Amino acid sequence: MMKLVKGTAAMRIGVFQYVTTATIAAFMLFALPMSAFAADQNVKPNHADHDALVLYYEAQADEMLTKIDEQIDAFKHKSRSSFFGEHGQNIKKYVKYKIHEYEKAAEENLEKAAYHKQLAEKQGYKPVFA
């Protein structure tokens, strides 16, 4: 009687392993080709994509310029006593560093916008058919 119970437990484990392996194999057989098919869609950018990228990068540059103005305003309205003591000089350096980083990001975004604007002009208007 004891062997019968051990045999059924081993059989259950074997069936579970078989079902798990079959499920993984079925997933790989059906799901992976579909993801490869979906990855091939929209490979070539079109004229509208470049226009959208120009607008995106210009908006990002405007956002960086707004952040620069906010940092300058916050720095100007900070009380002079906050610049004394141990951390006073660190505050000034940190604000200057943030402004510098925002300036770099704005410049990079404007360069990217100019690049995509140039690509859109070179490409010209070509109707895109689905």
PDB file of C-alpha atoms in Angstrom:
ATOM      1  CA  MET A   1       0.000   0.000   0.000  1.00  0.00           C
ATOM      2  CA  MET A   2       2.862   2.374   0.792  1.00  0.00           C
ATOM      3  CA  LYS A   3       4.474   1.887  -2.611  1.00  0.00           C
ATOM      4  CA  LEU A   4       1.234   2.860  -4.315  1.00  0.00           C
ATOM      5  CA  VAL A   5       1.180   6.224  -2.537  1.00  0.00           C
ATOM      6  CA  LYS A   6       4.834   6.927  -3.360  1.00  0.00           C
ATOM      7  CA  GLY A   7       4.263   5.976  -6.959  1.00  0.00           C
ATOM      8  CA  THR A   8       1.315   8.335  -7.362  1.00  0.00           C
ATOM      9  CA  ALA A   9       3.281  11.240  -5.840  1.00  0.00           C
ATOM     10  CA  ALA A  10       6.135  10.634  -8.262  1.00  0.00           C
ATOM     11  CA  MET A  11       3.643  10.362 -11.075  1.00  0.00           C
ATOM     12  CA  ARG A  12       2.041  13.672 -10.085  1.00  0.00           C
ATOM     13  CA  ILE A  13       5.439  15.395 -10.095  1.00  0.00           C
ATOM     14  CA  GLY A  14       6.220  13.915 -13.507  1.00  0.00           C
ATOM     15  CA  VAL A  15       2.889  15.086 -14.931  1.00  0.00           C
ATOM     16  CA  PHE A  16       3.410  18.568 -13.444  1.00  0.00           C
ATOM     17  CA  GLN A  17       6.866  18.812 -15.028  1.00  0.00           C
ATOM     18  CA  TYR A  18       5.473  17.639 -18.357  1.00  0.00           C
ATOM     19  CA  VAL A  19       2.646  20.198 -18.297  1.00  0.00           C
ATOM     20  CA  THR A  20       5.051  22.998 -17.335  1.00  0.00           C
ATOM     21  CA  THR A  21       7.468  22.081 -20.132  1.00  0.00           C
ATOM     22  CA  ALA A  22       4.639  21.837 -22.683  1.00  0.00           C
ATOM     23  CA  THR A  23       3.285  25.254 -21.629  1.00  0.00           C
ATOM     24  CA  ILE A  24       6.681  26.929 -22.000  1.00  0.00           C
ATOM     25  CA  ALA A  25       7.235  25.281 -25.383  1.00  0.00           C
ATOM     26  CA  ALA A  26       3.793  26.404 -26.595  1.00  0.00           C
ATOM     27  CA  PHE A  27       4.501  29.957 -25.462  1.00  0.00           C
ATOM     28  CA  MET A  28       7.808  30.011 -27.324  1.00  0.00           C
ATOM     29  CA  LEU A  29       6.202  28.529 -30.417  1.00  0.00           C
ATOM     30  CA  PHE A  30       3.334  31.038 -30.630  1.00  0.00           C
ATOM     31  CA  ALA A  31       4.322  34.196 -28.752  1.00  0.00           C
ATOM     32  CA  LEU A  32       7.883  34.790 -29.956  1.00  0.00           C
ATOM     33  CA  PRO A  33       7.096  34.928 -33.698  1.00  0.00           C
ATOM     34  CA  MET A  34       4.318  37.435 -32.966  1.00  0.00           C
ATOM     35  CA  SER A  35       6.688  39.727 -31.073  1.00  0.00           C
ATOM     36  CA  ALA A  36       9.164  39.519 -33.952  1.00  0.00           C
ATOM     37  CA  PHE A  37       6.363  40.469 -36.354  1.00  0.00           C
ATOM     38  CA  ALA A  38       5.376  43.421 -34.176  1.00  0.00           C
ATOM     39  CA  ALA A  39       8.998  44.600 -33.993  1.00  0.00           C
ATOM     40  CA  ASP A  40       9.185  44.908 -37.802  1.00  0.00           C
ATOM     41  CA  GLN A  41       6.361  47.453 -37.910  1.00  0.00           C
ATOM     42  CA  ASN A  42       7.182  51.164 -38.418  1.00  0.00           C
ATOM     43  CA  VAL A  43      10.841  50.583 -39.184  1.00  0.00           C
ATOM     44  CA  LYS A  44      11.255  53.598 -41.486  1.00  0.00           C
ATOM     45  CA  PRO A  45      10.544  57.033 -40.032  1.00  0.00           C
ATOM     46  CA  ASN A  46       8.466  59.345 -42.178  1.00  0.00           C
ATOM     47  CA  HIS A  47       8.126  63.096 -42.555  1.00  0.00           C
ATOM     48  CA  ALA A  48       5.549  63.408 -39.775  1.00  0.00           C
ATOM     49  CA  ASP A  49       7.923  61.691 -37.321  1.00  0.00           C
ATOM     50  CA  HIS A  50      10.597  64.341 -37.858  1.00  0.00           C
ATOM     51  CA  ASP A  51       8.097  67.153 -37.404  1.00  0.00           C
ATOM     52  CA  ALA A  52       6.902  65.575 -34.169  1.00  0.00           C
ATOM     53  CA  LEU A  53      10.486  65.204 -32.960  1.00  0.00           C
ATOM     54  CA  VAL A  54      11.185  68.864 -33.722  1.00  0.00           C
ATOM     55  CA  LEU A  55       8.195  69.890 -31.621  1.00  0.00           C
ATOM     56  CA  TYR A  56       9.190  67.511 -28.826  1.00  0.00           C
ATOM     57  CA  TYR A  57      12.798  68.734 -28.585  1.00  0.00           C
ATOM     58  CA  GLU A  58      11.749  72.378 -28.766  1.00  0.00           C
ATOM     59  CA  ALA A  59       9.282  71.781 -25.915  1.00  0.00           C
ATOM     60  CA  GLN A  60      12.031  70.101 -23.896  1.00  0.00           C
ATOM     61  CA  ALA A  61      14.349  73.068 -24.480  1.00  0.00           C
ATOM     62  CA  ASP A  62      11.600  75.492 -23.400  1.00  0.00           C
ATOM     63  CA  GLU A  63      11.081  73.439 -20.245  1.00  0.00           C
ATOM     64  CA  MET A  64      14.805  73.624 -19.441  1.00  0.00           C
ATOM     65  CA  LEU A  65      14.801  77.395 -19.970  1.00  0.00           C
ATOM     66  CA  THR A  66      11.824  77.687 -17.628  1.00  0.00           C
ATOM     67  CA  LYS A  67      13.694  75.677 -14.997  1.00  0.00           C
ATOM     68  CA  ILE A  68      16.692  77.993 -15.375  1.00  0.00           C
ATOM     69  CA  ASP A  69      14.472  81.008 -14.748  1.00  0.00           C
ATOM     70  CA  GLU A  70      12.970  79.320 -11.688  1.00  0.00           C
ATOM     71  CA  GLN A  71      16.417  78.582 -10.254  1.00  0.00           C
ATOM     72  CA  ILE A  72      17.572  82.167 -10.835  1.00  0.00           C
ATOM     73  CA  ASP A  73      14.421  83.562  -9.209  1.00  0.00           C
ATOM     74  CA  ALA A  74      14.766  81.225  -6.226  1.00  0.00           C
ATOM     75  CA  PHE A  75      18.422  82.183  -5.874  1.00  0.00           C
ATOM     76  CA  LYS A  76      17.630  85.917  -5.978  1.00  0.00           C
ATOM     77  CA  HIS A  77      14.846  85.656  -3.404  1.00  0.00           C
ATOM     78  CA  LYS A  78      16.842  83.546  -0.970  1.00  0.00           C
ATOM     79  CA  SER A  79      17.761  85.423   2.170  1.00  0.00           C
ATOM     80  CA  ARG A  80      21.386  86.453   2.436  1.00  0.00           C
ATOM     81  CA  SER A  81      21.713  84.777   5.818  1.00  0.00           C
ATOM     82  CA  SER A  82      21.168  81.380   4.199  1.00  0.00           C
ATOM     83  CA  PHE A  83      24.511  81.741   2.402  1.00  0.00           C
ATOM     84  CA  PHE A  84      26.451  81.998   5.663  1.00  0.00           C
ATOM     85  CA  GLY A  85      27.632  79.055   7.687  1.00  0.00           C
ATOM     86  CA  GLU A  86      28.818  75.613   6.712  1.00  0.00           C
ATOM     87  CA  HIS A  87      26.499  74.961   3.796  1.00  0.00           C
ATOM     88  CA  GLY A  88      26.146  78.460   2.383  1.00  0.00           C
ATOM     89  CA  GLN A  89      28.843  78.105  -0.258  1.00  0.00           C
ATOM     90  CA  ASN A  90      27.606  74.630  -1.146  1.00  0.00           C
ATOM     91  CA  ILE A  91      24.148  76.050  -1.851  1.00  0.00           C
ATOM     92  CA  LYS A  92      25.589  78.604  -4.274  1.00  0.00           C
ATOM     93  CA  LYS A  93      27.673  75.974  -6.047  1.00  0.00           C
ATOM     94  CA  TYR A  94      24.750  73.590  -6.287  1.00  0.00           C
ATOM     95  CA  VAL A  95      22.408  76.197  -7.774  1.00  0.00           C
ATOM     96  CA  LYS A  96      25.067  77.254 -10.291  1.00  0.00           C
ATOM     97  CA  TYR A  97      25.660  73.609 -11.173  1.00  0.00           C
ATOM     98  CA  LYS A  98      21.922  73.002 -11.742  1.00  0.00           C
ATOM     99  CA  ILE A  99      21.667  76.101 -13.937  1.00  0.00           C
ATOM    100  CA  HIS A 100      24.679  74.948 -15.955  1.00  0.00           C
ATOM    101  CA  GLU A 101      23.171  71.467 -16.424  1.00  0.00           C
ATOM    102  CA  TYR A 102      19.834  72.929 -17.528  1.00  0.00           C
ATOM    103  CA  GLU A 103      21.677  75.164 -20.025  1.00  0.00           C
ATOM    104  CA  LYS A 104      23.509  72.142 -21.455  1.00  0.00           C
ATOM    105  CA  ALA A 105      20.274  70.157 -21.739  1.00  0.00           C
ATOM    106  CA  ALA A 106      18.487  73.065 -23.446  1.00  0.00           C
ATOM    107  CA  GLU A 107      21.348  73.452 -25.921  1.00  0.00           C
ATOM    108  CA  GLU A 108      21.373  69.725 -26.707  1.00  0.00           C
ATOM    109  CA  ASN A 109      17.607  69.705 -27.238  1.00  0.00           C
ATOM    110  CA  LEU A 110      17.806  72.699 -29.570  1.00  0.00           C
ATOM    111  CA  GLU A 111      20.570  70.971 -31.555  1.00  0.00           C
ATOM    112  CA  LYS A 112      18.435  67.833 -31.870  1.00  0.00           C
ATOM    113  CA  ALA A 113      15.448  69.931 -32.950  1.00  0.00           C
ATOM    114  CA  ALA A 114      17.553  71.656 -35.615  1.00  0.00           C
ATOM    115  CA  TYR A 115      18.838  68.292 -36.843  1.00  0.00           C
ATOM    116  CA  HIS A 116      15.343  66.839 -37.201  1.00  0.00           C
ATOM    117  CA  LYS A 117      14.105  70.026 -38.820  1.00  0.00           C
ATOM    118  CA  GLN A 118      16.888  69.669 -41.379  1.00  0.00           C
ATOM    119  CA  LEU A 119      15.968  66.014 -41.992  1.00  0.00           C
ATOM    120  CA  ALA A 120      12.320  66.930 -42.461  1.00  0.00           C
ATOM    121  CA  GLU A 121      13.253  69.611 -45.004  1.00  0.00           C
ATOM    122  CA  LYS A 122      15.588  67.254 -46.895  1.00  0.00           C
ATOM    123  CA  GLN A 123      12.991  64.549 -46.988  1.00  0.00           C
ATOM    124  CA  GLY A 124      10.372  66.945 -48.281  1.00  0.00           C
ATOM    125  CA  TYR A 125       6.742  66.089 -48.445  1.00  0.00           C
ATOM    126  CA  LYS A 126       6.237  62.478 -49.416  1.00  0.00           C
ATOM    127  CA  PRO A 127       2.800  61.018 -48.776  1.00  0.00           C
ATOM    128  CA  VAL A 128       2.923  57.933 -46.620  1.00  0.00           C
ATOM    129  CA  PHE A 129       0.597  55.059 -47.399  1.00  0.00           C
ATOM    130  CA  ALA A 130      -0.218  52.358 -44.903  1.00  0.00           C
TER     131      ALA A 130
END
